[in-house]
Amino acid sequence: MDNQPRVVVAGVEDSRDAWAALDWAAAEAAGRQRPLRLVHVLNVSAHRVREAPQEELPGLQEAWRQRGQRLLEQATRKVAERHPTVPVMSAIMIAPSVAAALLAEAGDAELIVVGARGSGGFPELLLGSVGGHLATHANRPVVVVRRQGTVSRGVVVGVDAGRTCASTLAFAFEEAALRGTGLTAIHAWDDIRLMPGGAELSLPHGGAGQARQARQLLAAALDEGGKTFPDVPVSGIVHRGGAAYALTSASKGAELVVVGSRGRGGFTGLLLGSVSRTVLHQAACTVAVVRNSA
Ligand SMILES: Nc1ncnc2c1ncn2[C@@H]1O[C@H](COP(=O)(O)OP(=O)(O)OP(=O)(O)O)[C@@H](O)[C@H]1O
Ligand SMILES: [Mg+2]
């Protein structure tokens, strides 16, 4: 059994969200008393490298490597100033995919932290490709850090039915406890059924029974989850309607929204459910996606 402490991994690059992700990851490493591993990836399939004449490649890669090294040194100093007790390691990787390289580096990580956006892509996108790929493929929690205009407090968690939500809830309780803040658990249900052909059918008398069931489900999940963290103040919200809407609305007053990678529904084989995907794109705050098996 390997008794090395598990690390918090952060994807480092020179963009505003990536610096915010570094701050988040450093505070998290301090709170969890874990070492922090900073990873910068030289993306060799980036346009500039692909287009460069063959003979210029070695020089170009060396210049990039040196720039990456300086970036990591700057990031390491920043962490040391704010969190002097956190052990920091860093690595530069040369790879054709940033997300794949981060995944490879984070095989044994406690969690992986990246910014919602990086330095590339179209300005109007709300999520870059790295966060999307990691949330889809990582087998450990992925935190996508989004900078917020206002200071908000509290952790929100989306609770689905059954066993699938246990790891999500455990992570959410842990985060609320680490931050000394409250947890709002949201379970959404709705009595609309899609009929073959796409017509909607609202069950006439199903509502009251389903609402009661939803409340029971949420209470049972919170009872179970709360056993380990009895000091975390918890409130439960049962929402009649869409889960993605309820969670993104709640994200406006929260510092973190936690969702599972899969819910109960959807197609088997999907790695990231539609609620989690929407929340990842649309939440007003930082989002954690916790891998669960549907
Ligand atoms: N080269 C890199 N090395 C390490 N981490 C990176 C690198 N590029 C991005 N990241 C991490 O991923 C986060 C999101 O960046 P991402 O590249 O997904 O968005 P983008 O640049 O806006 O769009 P695109 O997907 O088009 O590149 C960054 O904030 C950073 O944490
Ligand atoms: Mg990018």
GROMACS .gro file of N, CA, C and O in nm, residues 182-229:
model
  192
  182GLY      N    1  -2.224   2.648   0.509
  182GLY     CA    2  -2.340   2.560   0.505
  182GLY      C    3  -2.352   2.486   0.372
  182GLY      O    4  -2.288   2.522   0.273
  183LEU      N    5  -2.436   2.383   0.375
  183LEU     CA    6  -2.460   2.303   0.255
  183LEU      C    7  -2.608   2.309   0.219
  183LEU      O    8  -2.694   2.284   0.303
  184THR      N    9  -2.635   2.344   0.095
  184THR     CA   10  -2.773   2.339   0.046
  184THR      C   11  -2.785   2.224  -0.053
  184THR      O   12  -2.716   2.223  -0.155
  185ALA      N   13  -2.869   2.127  -0.020
  185ALA     CA   14  -2.885   2.010  -0.107
  185ALA      C   15  -3.015   2.026  -0.185
  185ALA      O   16  -3.121   2.054  -0.127
  186ILE      N   17  -3.006   2.010  -0.315
  186ILE     CA   18  -3.124   2.029  -0.400
  186ILE      C   19  -3.158   1.898  -0.470
  186ILE      O   20  -3.073   1.836  -0.533
  187HIS      N   21  -3.282   1.858  -0.455
  187HIS     CA   22  -3.330   1.743  -0.532
  187HIS      C   23  -3.447   1.789  -0.618
  187HIS      O   24  -3.547   1.839  -0.568
  188ALA      N   25  -3.430   1.779  -0.748
  188ALA     CA   26  -3.536   1.823  -0.839
  188ALA      C   27  -3.613   1.702  -0.890
  188ALA      O   28  -3.555   1.597  -0.915
  189TRP      N   29  -3.739   1.717  -0.904
  189TRP     CA   30  -3.820   1.610  -0.962
  189TRP      C   31  -3.923   1.675  -1.052
  189TRP      O   32  -3.953   1.793  -1.038
  190ASP      N   33  -3.974   1.596  -1.143
  190ASP     CA   34  -4.086   1.652  -1.216
  190ASP      C   35  -4.175   1.542  -1.270
  190ASP      O   36  -4.135   1.427  -1.280
  191ASP      N   37  -4.303   1.574  -1.286
  191ASP     CA   38  -4.400   1.471  -1.321
  191ASP      C   39  -4.433   1.473  -1.470
  191ASP      O   40  -4.533   1.422  -1.514
  192ILE      N   41  -4.345   1.534  -1.545
  192ILE     CA   42  -4.363   1.533  -1.690
  192ILE      C   43  -4.292   1.411  -1.747
  192ILE      O   44  -4.177   1.385  -1.715
  193ARG      N   45  -4.364   1.335  -1.824
  193ARG     CA   46  -4.300   1.220  -1.890
  193ARG      C   47  -4.301   1.245  -2.041
  193ARG      O   48  -4.401   1.289  -2.096
  194LEU      N   49  -4.190   1.219  -2.104
  194LEU     CA   50  -4.186   1.233  -2.249
  194LEU      C   51  -4.245   1.107  -2.312
  194LEU      O   52  -4.205   0.996  -2.278
  195MET      N   53  -4.342   1.124  -2.400
  195MET     CA   54  -4.406   1.011  -2.467
  195MET      C   55  -4.333   0.986  -2.600
  195MET      O   56  -4.265   1.074  -2.651
  196PRO      N   57  -4.350   0.865  -2.654
  196PRO     CA   58  -4.290   0.840  -2.786
  196PRO      C   59  -4.334   0.950  -2.882
  196PRO      O   60  -4.450   0.991  -2.881
  197GLY      N   61  -4.244   1.001  -2.959
  197GLY     CA   62  -4.278   1.109  -3.052
  197GLY      C   63  -4.253   1.245  -2.991
  197GLY      O   64  -4.268   1.347  -3.057
  198GLY      N   65  -4.217   1.249  -2.862
  198GLY     CA   66  -4.178   1.375  -2.801
  198GLY      C   67  -4.290   1.450  -2.731
  198GLY      O   68  -4.267   1.555  -2.672
  199ALA      N   69  -4.416   1.395  -2.732
  199ALA     CA   70  -4.524   1.465  -2.663
  199ALA      C   71  -4.501   1.457  -2.512
  199ALA      O   72  -4.442   1.362  -2.462
  200GLU      N   73  -4.547   1.559  -2.440
  200GLU     CA   74  -4.530   1.559  -2.295
  200GLU      C   75  -4.657   1.514  -2.226
  200GLU      O   76  -4.767   1.554  -2.264
  201LEU      N   77  -4.644   1.431  -2.128
  201LEU     CA   78  -4.760   1.386  -2.052
  201LEU      C   79  -4.737   1.422  -1.906
  201LEU      O   80  -4.637   1.383  -1.847
  202SER      N   81  -4.830   1.498  -1.849
  202SER     CA   82  -4.818   1.532  -1.708
  202SER      C   83  -4.909   1.438  -1.630
  202SER      O   84  -5.027   1.427  -1.659
  203LEU      N   85  -4.853   1.366  -1.535
  203LEU     CA   86  -4.934   1.267  -1.464
  203LEU      C   87  -5.034   1.339  -1.375
  203LEU      O   88  -4.996   1.420  -1.290
  204PRO      N   89  -5.165   1.313  -1.391
  204PRO     CA   90  -5.268   1.395  -1.326
  204PRO      C   91  -5.263   1.390  -1.172
  204PRO      O   92  -5.269   1.492  -1.107
  205HIS      N   93  -5.248   1.269  -1.115
  205HIS     CA   94  -5.254   1.264  -0.969
  205HIS      C   95  -5.120   1.226  -0.909
  205HIS      O   96  -5.108   1.199  -0.792
  206GLY      N   97  -5.018   1.221  -0.994
  206GLY     CA   98  -4.886   1.175  -0.948
  206GLY      C   99  -4.817   1.276  -0.859
  206GLY      O  100  -4.735   1.241  -0.776
  207GLY      N  101  -4.852   1.403  -0.874
  207GLY     CA  102  -4.776   1.511  -0.812
  207GLY      C  103  -4.754   1.499  -0.663
  207GLY      O  104  -4.640   1.500  -0.618
  208ALA      N  105  -4.864   1.485  -0.586
  208ALA     CA  106  -4.851   1.487  -0.439
  208ALA      C  107  -4.763   1.372  -0.391
  208ALA      O  108  -4.673   1.392  -0.309
  209GLY      N  109  -4.790   1.252  -0.444
  209GLY     CA  110  -4.711   1.135  -0.403
  209GLY      C  111  -4.565   1.152  -0.439
  209GLY      O  112  -4.477   1.121  -0.359
  210GLN      N  113  -4.541   1.203  -0.556
  210GLN     CA  114  -4.402   1.219  -0.600
  210GLN      C  115  -4.329   1.323  -0.518
  210GLN      O  116  -4.211   1.308  -0.487
  211ALA      N  117  -4.400   1.430  -0.481
  211ALA     CA  118  -4.338   1.534  -0.399
  211ALA      C  119  -4.297   1.477  -0.264
  211ALA      O  120  -4.189   1.505  -0.212
  212ARG      N  121  -4.387   1.393  -0.208
  212ARG     CA  122  -4.356   1.332  -0.078
  212ARG      C  123  -4.235   1.241  -0.090
  212ARG      O  124  -4.143   1.246  -0.010
  213GLN      N  125  -4.236   1.162  -0.196
  213GLN     CA  126  -4.123   1.071  -0.221
  213GLN      C  127  -3.992   1.148  -0.234
  213GLN      O  128  -3.888   1.108  -0.183
  214ALA      N  129  -4.002   1.260  -0.305
  214ALA     CA  130  -3.881   1.342  -0.328
  214ALA      C  131  -3.828   1.395  -0.195
  214ALA      O  132  -3.707   1.393  -0.169
  215ARG      N  133  -3.918   1.439  -0.108
  215ARG     CA  134  -3.875   1.492   0.022
  215ARG      C  135  -3.810   1.382   0.105
  215ARG      O  136  -3.710   1.403   0.171
  216GLN      N  137  -3.874   1.263   0.099
  216GLN     CA  138  -3.818   1.149   0.176
  216GLN      C  139  -3.679   1.112   0.125
  216GLN      O  140  -3.587   1.088   0.203
  217LEU      N  141  -3.668   1.110  -0.005
  217LEU     CA  142  -3.539   1.072  -0.066
  217LEU      C  143  -3.429   1.169  -0.021
  217LEU      O  144  -3.320   1.128   0.020
  218LEU      N  145  -3.462   1.296  -0.026
  218LEU     CA  146  -3.361   1.397   0.010
  218LEU      C  147  -3.325   1.386   0.158
  218LEU      O  148  -3.207   1.388   0.195
  219ALA      N  149  -3.428   1.370   0.243
  219ALA     CA  150  -3.402   1.361   0.387
  219ALA      C  151  -3.313   1.239   0.417
  219ALA      O  152  -3.218   1.248   0.497
  220ALA      N  153  -3.343   1.126   0.352
  220ALA     CA  154  -3.264   1.005   0.378
  220ALA      C  155  -3.119   1.025   0.333
  220ALA      O  156  -3.025   0.988   0.404
  221ALA      N  157  -3.103   1.086   0.217
  221ALA     CA  158  -2.966   1.109   0.165
  221ALA      C  159  -2.888   1.200   0.261
  221ALA      O  160  -2.771   1.177   0.290
  222LEU      N  161  -2.956   1.304   0.312
  222LEU     CA  162  -2.886   1.398   0.400
  222LEU      C  163  -2.856   1.337   0.536
  222LEU      O  164  -2.751   1.363   0.595
  223ASP      N  165  -2.946   1.253   0.586
  223ASP     CA  166  -2.922   1.183   0.713
  223ASP      C  167  -2.795   1.102   0.703
  223ASP      O  168  -2.708   1.106   0.789
  224GLU      N  169  -2.786   1.028   0.592
  224GLU     CA  170  -2.672   0.940   0.570
  224GLU      C  171  -2.544   1.024   0.555
  224GLU      O  172  -2.445   1.003   0.625
  225GLY      N  173  -2.551   1.122   0.466
  225GLY     CA  174  -2.432   1.203   0.437
  225GLY      C  175  -2.386   1.283   0.558
  225GLY      O  176  -2.266   1.307   0.576
  226GLY      N  177  -2.482   1.327   0.641
  226GLY     CA  178  -2.450   1.415   0.752
  226GLY      C  179  -2.385   1.344   0.871
  226GLY      O  180  -2.333   1.410   0.961
  227LYS      N  181  -2.388   1.212   0.871
  227LYS     CA  182  -2.333   1.138   0.987
  227LYS      C  183  -2.187   1.173   1.010
  227LYS      O  184  -2.142   1.187   1.123
  228THR      N  185  -2.112   1.187   0.903
  228THR     CA  186  -1.968   1.213   0.917
  228THR      C  187  -1.940   1.360   0.948
  228THR      O  188  -1.835   1.394   1.003
  229PHE      N  189  -2.031   1.448   0.911
  229PHE     CA  190  -2.008   1.591   0.933
  229PHE      C  191  -2.127   1.654   1.005
  229PHE      O  192  -2.199   1.736   0.949
   0.00000   0.00000   0.00000
